[in-house]
Coordinates of C-alpha atoms and ligand atoms in Angstrom, one line a residue:
R1 CA 33.5 -13.5 19.4
K2 CA 30.8 -12.5 16.8
K3 CA 30.2 -9.0 16.0
I4 CA 26.7 -8.0 15.2
A5 CA 25.5 -4.7 13.9
V6 CA 22.4 -2.8 13.8
M7 CA 21.1 -0.4 11.2
T8 CA 17.7 1.6 10.7
S9 CA 16.7 2.3 7.4
G10 CA 13.9 3.9 5.2
G11 CA 11.5 6.5 7.0
D12 CA 12.2 6.7 10.7
S13 CA 9.5 5.7 13.2
P14 CA 8.9 5.8 17.1
G15 CA 10.6 3.0 18.6
M16 CA 13.7 2.6 16.5
N17 CA 15.7 3.8 19.3
A18 CA 14.4 1.0 21.6
V19 CA 15.7 -1.6 19.0
V20 CA 19.3 0.0 18.7
R21 CA 19.5 -0.1 22.4
A22 CA 17.8 -3.5 22.9
V23 CA 20.4 -4.9 20.1
V24 CA 23.4 -3.6 21.4
R25 CA 22.8 -4.4 24.9
T26 CA 21.5 -7.8 24.2
A27 CA 24.7 -8.4 22.0
I28 CA 27.0 -7.4 24.6
H29 CA 25.3 -9.2 27.3
M30 CA 25.4 -12.3 25.2
G31 CA 29.4 -11.8 24.9
C32 CA 29.3 -10.2 21.2
D33 CA 30.6 -7.0 20.1
A34 CA 27.9 -4.6 19.1
F35 CA 27.9 -2.0 16.2
C36 CA 25.6 0.8 15.0
I37 CA 26.0 1.4 11.4
Y38 CA 25.0 5.2 10.7
E39 CA 22.6 6.8 8.1
G40 CA 21.1 3.3 6.9
Y41 CA 22.8 1.4 3.6
E42 CA 24.6 4.9 3.2
G43 CA 26.8 4.2 6.4
L44 CA 27.5 0.4 5.0
V45 CA 28.5 1.6 1.6
K46 CA 30.4 4.6 2.8
G47 CA 32.3 3.0 5.7
G48 CA 34.5 4.7 7.7
D49 CA 33.1 6.3 11.4
L50 CA 29.8 5.5 9.9
I51 CA 30.1 2.2 11.2
R52 CA 30.9 2.5 15.2
Q53 CA 31.4 0.0 18.2
M54 CA 29.1 0.9 20.5
G55 CA 29.3 0.2 24.0
W56 CA 26.5 -0.3 26.9
S57 CA 26.2 3.2 28.0
E58 CA 26.4 4.5 24.5
V59 CA 22.4 3.9 24.2
R60 CA 21.5 5.3 27.5
G61 CA 18.2 7.4 27.3
Y62 CA 17.6 6.1 23.7
L63 CA 14.0 4.8 24.9
S64 CA 12.6 8.4 25.5
E65 CA 13.7 9.6 22.0
G66 CA 11.7 10.2 18.9
G67 CA 13.0 9.3 15.5
T68 CA 16.1 7.7 15.1
L69 CA 19.4 8.2 17.0
I70 CA 21.7 6.4 14.3
G71 CA 20.2 8.4 11.8
T72 CA 18.6 6.9 8.6
A73 CA 18.7 7.5 4.6
R74 CA 17.0 6.5 1.5
C75 CA 20.2 5.2 -0.3
M76 CA 19.8 4.5 -4.1
E77 CA 23.7 3.3 -4.0
F78 CA 22.9 0.1 -2.4
Y79 CA 20.5 -0.7 -4.8
E80 CA 22.9 -1.3 -7.5
R81 CA 25.7 -3.9 -7.1
P82 CA 28.5 -1.8 -6.8
G83 CA 27.3 0.0 -3.6
R84 CA 26.5 -3.5 -2.5
V85 CA 30.4 -4.7 -3.0
R86 CA 31.5 -1.9 -1.3
A87 CA 28.9 -2.5 1.8
A88 CA 29.9 -6.4 1.8
K89 CA 34.1 -5.0 1.9
N90 CA 33.2 -2.9 4.9
M91 CA 31.6 -5.5 6.7
V92 CA 34.5 -7.5 6.4
L93 CA 37.0 -5.0 7.4
N94 CA 34.7 -4.4 10.2
G95 CA 34.6 -7.7 10.9
I96 CA 30.7 -7.7 11.3
D97 CA 29.1 -11.4 10.4
A98 CA 25.5 -10.8 11.3
L99 CA 23.3 -7.7 10.5
I100 CA 20.2 -6.6 12.3
I101 CA 18.1 -4.5 10.1
C102 CA 15.2 -2.1 11.2
G103 CA 13.2 -0.7 8.5
G104 CA 9.8 -1.3 6.1
D105 CA 9.6 -3.9 3.2
G106 CA 11.6 -1.5 0.8
S107 CA 14.6 -1.7 3.3
L108 CA 14.0 -5.5 4.1
T109 CA 14.1 -6.4 0.9
G110 CA 17.3 -5.0 0.0
A111 CA 18.7 -6.9 3.0
D112 CA 17.9 -10.4 1.7
R113 CA 19.3 -9.4 -1.8
F114 CA 22.4 -8.5 0.2
R115 CA 22.1 -11.9 1.8
S116 CA 21.6 -14.2 -1.2
E117 CA 24.4 -12.3 -3.2
W118 CA 26.9 -12.6 -0.2
P119 CA 28.9 -15.5 -1.7
S120 CA 29.3 -13.7 -5.0
L121 CA 30.1 -10.2 -3.7
L122 CA 32.8 -11.6 -1.6
E123 CA 33.9 -13.3 -4.9
E124 CA 34.1 -10.2 -6.6
L125 CA 36.4 -8.5 -3.7
V126 CA 38.9 -11.2 -4.3
S127 CA 39.0 -11.4 -7.9
T128 CA 39.2 -7.9 -8.0
G129 CA 42.3 -7.6 -5.4
Q130 CA 40.3 -5.5 -3.0
L131 CA 40.3 -7.9 -0.4
T132 CA 42.9 -11.1 0.0
A133 CA 41.1 -14.9 0.3
S134 CA 42.1 -15.4 3.6
Q135 CA 40.6 -11.5 4.8
V136 CA 37.0 -13.0 3.4
K137 CA 37.2 -16.5 5.0
P138 CA 35.8 -16.3 8.3
Y139 CA 32.7 -14.6 6.4
K140 CA 31.6 -17.3 4.0
H141 CA 27.8 -16.9 5.7
L142 CA 25.9 -13.6 6.7
N143 CA 23.2 -14.1 8.8
I144 CA 20.6 -11.1 8.7
V145 CA 17.5 -10.6 10.6
G146 CA 14.5 -7.8 9.9
L147 CA 12.6 -6.0 12.1
V148 CA 9.8 -4.0 11.0
G149 CA 10.2 -0.3 11.6
S150 CA 7.2 1.7 10.0
I151 CA 4.3 3.8 11.1
D152 CA 2.3 2.5 8.5
N153 CA 1.7 -0.8 9.5
D154 CA 1.7 -2.5 6.0
L155 CA 3.8 -5.3 6.5
S156 CA 2.4 -8.8 6.2
G157 CA 2.3 -11.4 8.9
T158 CA 2.7 -9.1 11.9
D159 CA 0.2 -7.6 14.0
A160 CA 1.8 -4.4 14.6
T161 CA 4.7 -3.0 12.9
I162 CA 7.3 -0.6 15.2
G163 CA 6.1 2.9 15.3
C164 CA 2.3 2.5 14.1
Y165 CA 1.0 2.8 17.3
S166 CA 2.7 5.7 18.4
A167 CA 1.3 7.6 14.8
L168 CA -2.1 6.3 15.5
S169 CA -1.8 8.1 19.0
R170 CA -0.4 11.2 17.7
I171 CA -3.1 11.4 14.7
C172 CA -5.9 10.9 17.8
E173 CA -4.4 13.5 19.7
M174 CA -4.2 16.1 16.8
V175 CA -7.8 15.1 15.6
D176 CA -8.8 15.9 19.4
Y177 CA -7.5 19.2 19.2
I178 CA -8.8 19.9 15.6
E179 CA -12.2 18.9 17.2
A180 CA -12.0 21.4 20.1
T181 CA -12.1 23.9 17.1
A182 CA -14.4 22.6 14.5
A183 CA -17.0 22.2 17.3
S184 CA -16.6 26.0 18.3
H185 CA -17.2 27.0 15.2
S186 CA -19.6 24.2 13.8
R187 CA -17.0 23.7 11.4
A188 CA -16.4 20.3 9.1
F189 CA -12.5 19.3 8.7
V190 CA -11.0 17.1 6.3
I191 CA -8.3 15.7 7.9
E192 CA -5.4 13.6 5.6
V193 CA -3.1 11.0 7.5
M194 CA -0.1 9.1 5.8
G195 CA -0.1 5.4 5.4
R196 CA 1.2 5.7 1.6
H197 CA -0.7 2.2 0.3
C198 CA -2.0 1.1 3.4
G199 CA -5.4 2.3 5.3
W200 CA -4.5 1.1 8.8
L201 CA -3.8 4.4 10.2
A202 CA -6.7 6.2 8.9
L203 CA -9.1 3.3 9.7
L204 CA -8.2 3.0 13.3
A205 CA -7.9 6.3 13.7
G206 CA -11.3 7.0 12.5
V207 CA -13.0 4.1 15.1
A208 CA -10.5 5.7 17.9
T209 CA -12.0 9.6 17.2
G210 CA -15.5 8.1 16.3
A211 CA -14.9 10.2 12.6
D212 CA -17.9 10.7 10.4
F213 CA -16.2 9.3 7.5
V214 CA -13.2 7.3 6.6
F215 CA -11.7 7.1 3.0
I216 CA -8.9 4.2 2.9
P217 CA -7.3 2.7 -0.4
E218 CA -8.6 -0.9 0.7
R219 CA -12.2 -0.3 0.5
P220 CA -12.8 2.5 -2.1
V221 CA -16.0 4.3 -1.6
S222 CA -18.4 3.6 -5.0
E223 CA -19.7 5.6 -8.0
C224 CA -21.8 7.4 -5.5
W225 CA -19.7 8.4 -2.5
H226 CA -20.6 11.8 -2.8
E227 CA -23.8 11.1 -1.9
E228 CA -23.0 8.7 0.4
M229 CA -20.7 10.8 2.3
C230 CA -23.1 14.0 2.3
A231 CA -26.2 11.7 3.6
V232 CA -24.0 10.7 6.5
V233 CA -22.7 13.9 7.3
K234 CA -26.2 15.1 7.2
R235 CA -27.6 12.5 9.5
H236 CA -25.0 13.2 12.1
R237 CA -25.6 17.0 12.0
A238 CA -29.6 16.1 12.5
F239 CA -28.3 14.4 15.6
G240 CA -27.3 17.9 17.1
K241 CA -23.3 17.1 16.2
R242 CA -21.7 20.7 15.8
K243 CA -18.6 19.3 14.3
T244 CA -17.7 16.9 11.2
I245 CA -14.2 15.1 11.1
V246 CA -13.4 13.3 7.5
I247 CA -10.7 11.3 7.6
V248 CA -8.6 10.3 4.4
A249 CA -5.8 8.2 3.5
E250 CA -2.9 9.7 1.5
G251 CA -3.4 6.4 -0.8
A252 CA -7.4 6.5 -0.6
N253 CA -8.8 6.0 -4.1
D254 CA -12.0 5.6 -5.7
K255 CA -13.1 2.5 -7.5
D256 CA -11.6 3.8 -10.9
G257 CA -8.3 4.1 -9.3
N258 CA -8.9 8.0 -9.0
K259 CA -7.1 9.7 -5.9
I260 CA -9.5 11.0 -3.4
T261 CA -8.3 14.5 -2.8
P262 CA -8.9 16.5 0.6
E263 CA -10.0 19.3 -1.7
Q264 CA -12.6 17.2 -3.6
I265 CA -14.0 16.2 0.0
K266 CA -13.7 19.8 1.2
N267 CA -15.9 21.2 -2.0
L268 CA -18.7 18.7 -1.6
L269 CA -18.8 19.2 2.5
A270 CA -18.8 22.9 1.6
D271 CA -21.2 23.4 -1.2
K272 CA -23.5 26.1 -1.1
S273 CA -25.8 25.1 -4.0
E274 CA -29.4 24.0 -3.3
G275 CA -29.3 20.6 -0.9
G276 CA -25.6 21.1 -0.7
L277 CA -24.3 21.0 3.2
A278 CA -22.8 24.6 2.9
L279 CA -20.4 23.5 5.8
D280 CA -17.5 25.8 7.0
T281 CA -14.9 23.5 6.0
R282 CA -11.1 23.3 6.3
I283 CA -8.3 20.8 5.1
T284 CA -5.5 19.6 7.7
T285 CA -2.7 17.4 6.4
L286 CA -1.1 16.3 9.6
G287 CA 2.1 15.2 7.6
H288 CA 5.0 14.3 9.6
V289 CA 3.8 15.1 12.9
Q290 CA 2.9 11.5 12.7
R291 CA 5.9 10.4 12.7
G292 CA 8.0 12.5 14.8
G293 CA 8.1 12.8 18.8
T294 CA 8.8 9.9 21.4
A295 CA 7.1 6.3 21.1
V296 CA 4.4 5.3 22.9
A297 CA 4.8 2.7 25.8
Y298 CA 3.7 -0.2 23.4
D299 CA 6.3 0.8 20.8
R300 CA 9.3 0.9 23.1
M301 CA 8.1 -2.6 24.6
L302 CA 7.6 -4.0 20.9
G303 CA 11.3 -2.6 19.9
T304 CA 12.9 -3.7 23.1
L305 CA 11.3 -7.5 22.9
Q306 CA 12.0 -7.5 19.1
G307 CA 15.4 -6.4 19.4
V308 CA 16.2 -8.9 21.9
E309 CA 15.0 -11.7 19.9
A310 CA 16.5 -10.6 17.0
V311 CA 20.0 -10.9 18.5
K312 CA 18.7 -14.6 20.1
A313 CA 17.9 -15.0 16.3
V314 CA 21.5 -14.2 15.0
L315 CA 23.2 -16.4 17.3
E316 CA 21.0 -19.4 16.4
A317 CA 21.3 -19.0 12.8
T318 CA 22.7 -21.8 10.7
P319 CA 24.1 -21.3 6.9
E320 CA 20.5 -23.1 5.9
T321 CA 18.5 -21.0 7.9
E322 CA 16.0 -18.8 5.9
T323 CA 16.1 -15.1 6.5
C324 CA 13.8 -14.5 9.0
F325 CA 12.3 -11.0 10.7
I326 CA 10.5 -10.6 13.7
A327 CA 6.9 -10.4 14.1
I328 CA 4.0 -10.1 16.8
N329 CA 1.4 -12.7 16.5
E330 CA -1.4 -12.6 19.1
N331 CA 0.9 -10.9 21.4
K332 CA 3.5 -13.2 20.9
I333 CA 7.3 -12.4 19.7
V334 CA 7.9 -14.5 16.7
R335 CA 10.2 -15.3 13.7
K336 CA 9.0 -15.5 10.5
P337 CA 10.3 -16.0 6.8
L338 CA 11.1 -12.6 5.6
M339 CA 10.4 -12.8 1.9
K340 CA 7.1 -14.5 2.3
A341 CA 5.8 -11.6 4.4
V342 CA 7.4 -8.8 1.8
E343 CA 5.7 -11.3 -1.1
E344 CA 2.1 -11.4 0.4
T345 CA 2.7 -7.4 1.3
K346 CA 3.5 -7.0 -2.5
S347 CA 0.6 -8.7 -3.6
V348 CA -1.8 -6.7 -1.2
A349 CA -0.4 -3.7 -2.9
K350 CA -0.9 -4.9 -6.4
A351 CA -4.2 -6.3 -5.6
V352 CA -5.3 -2.2 -4.9
E353 CA -3.3 -1.0 -8.1
E354 CA -5.2 -3.5 -10.2
K355 CA -8.8 -2.7 -8.6
Q356 CA -9.5 -6.1 -7.0
F357 CA -10.2 -4.6 -3.9
D358 CA -12.0 -7.9 -2.8
K359 CA -8.9 -9.4 -3.1
A360 CA -7.0 -7.1 -1.1
M361 CA -9.3 -7.1 1.5
S362 CA -9.4 -10.6 2.1
L363 CA -5.5 -10.7 1.6
R364 CA -5.5 -8.5 4.3
D365 CA -7.6 -10.5 6.7
T366 CA -5.5 -13.4 6.1
E367 CA -2.1 -11.6 6.8
F368 CA -3.6 -10.0 10.2
S369 CA -4.7 -13.2 11.4
D370 CA -2.2 -15.6 10.3
Ligands
LIG1 O1 6.5 5.0 5.0 C1 6.2 5.8 6.2 C2 5.9 7.4 5.5 O2 5.7 8.3 6.4 C3 4.6 7.1 4.8 O3 3.5 7.3 5.7 C4 4.6 8.1 4.0 O4 3.8 8.2 2.6 C5 5.9 8.7 3.6 O5 7.0 7.6 4.6 C6 6.5 9.8 3.4 O6 8.1 9.8 3.0 P1 9.2 10.9 3.4 O7 9.4 11.0 4.6 O8 10.2 10.7 2.3 O9 8.2 12.2 2.8

């Protein structure tokens, strides 16, 4: 009987609970034992009651809960070999031979490393007398499948990561609230949104709320961004707009790689000197409200369909199969090579870091249309 474990890792995202529910129930439906690893990689390293077998009814009600009910952690120990040796030992002791991980690119890279080191981890466990050769014998190959859970929508090769549409909806809802008070006072608001190195949330929130100006990392503003932004805001005010909304991604930079801060933008909008806009301006950093709360229908659907596909993928995998992750491309749930996606994602971040913005944009274009 195959034993399949699921865990969530890295920052939580809405829809992760749908993944856990789908994996547990699909595994049971397909005649396997289902396990949850609590607290991400920390649970794998520590073992004990952080690795639990799950029954069908234990994931009841998971679809409508936010965050991740099985916990997550950013675990440093797993990034060192002794941590991975302990993790391998706990897998064998629990009889687990397949692992489904829902997390961001860092968590998925860690998973692939674990898989590629697997034979040598088992060897070490035997040579150090922690396990016997007969104990490890049935676990020669480790199957791993990744699911991308992140609000940032920053992984190459998939159109949407699990959680990004919930965060986008939350941002739009918050911007709507802010707009009501902004219009009442004829004020300007600078709203900082999450996304790490990716501008997807900021850009799409700008489109969905009709913001006046948006700053994103992949398309940094020119040297004369002060004049450009002020000209746009002035024009919109001249049309009779009583509110000004500027959305800034937390990773936004100018062309020289200097961070664009909400304070800088506020100072410009509020500038009372001659020719300045002199707008009564406030800053709102949305923070973790973007990540919390229940998942929108899309993320529940995505987490469920991808969870089902992940179980099928581990059951069909052979020792020769490349580690895959489950993506959505043009509305179809598909399996794709994990490390290719991680490498492509890193090259976008690198291009932004090296200020090769046109390259970053064209890489993003390929990634989203691929
Ligand atoms: O990756 C998800 C994310 O919410 C990013 O948008 C943000 O930069 C980061 O995590 C915040 O991390 P933490 O919750 O550890 O402060």
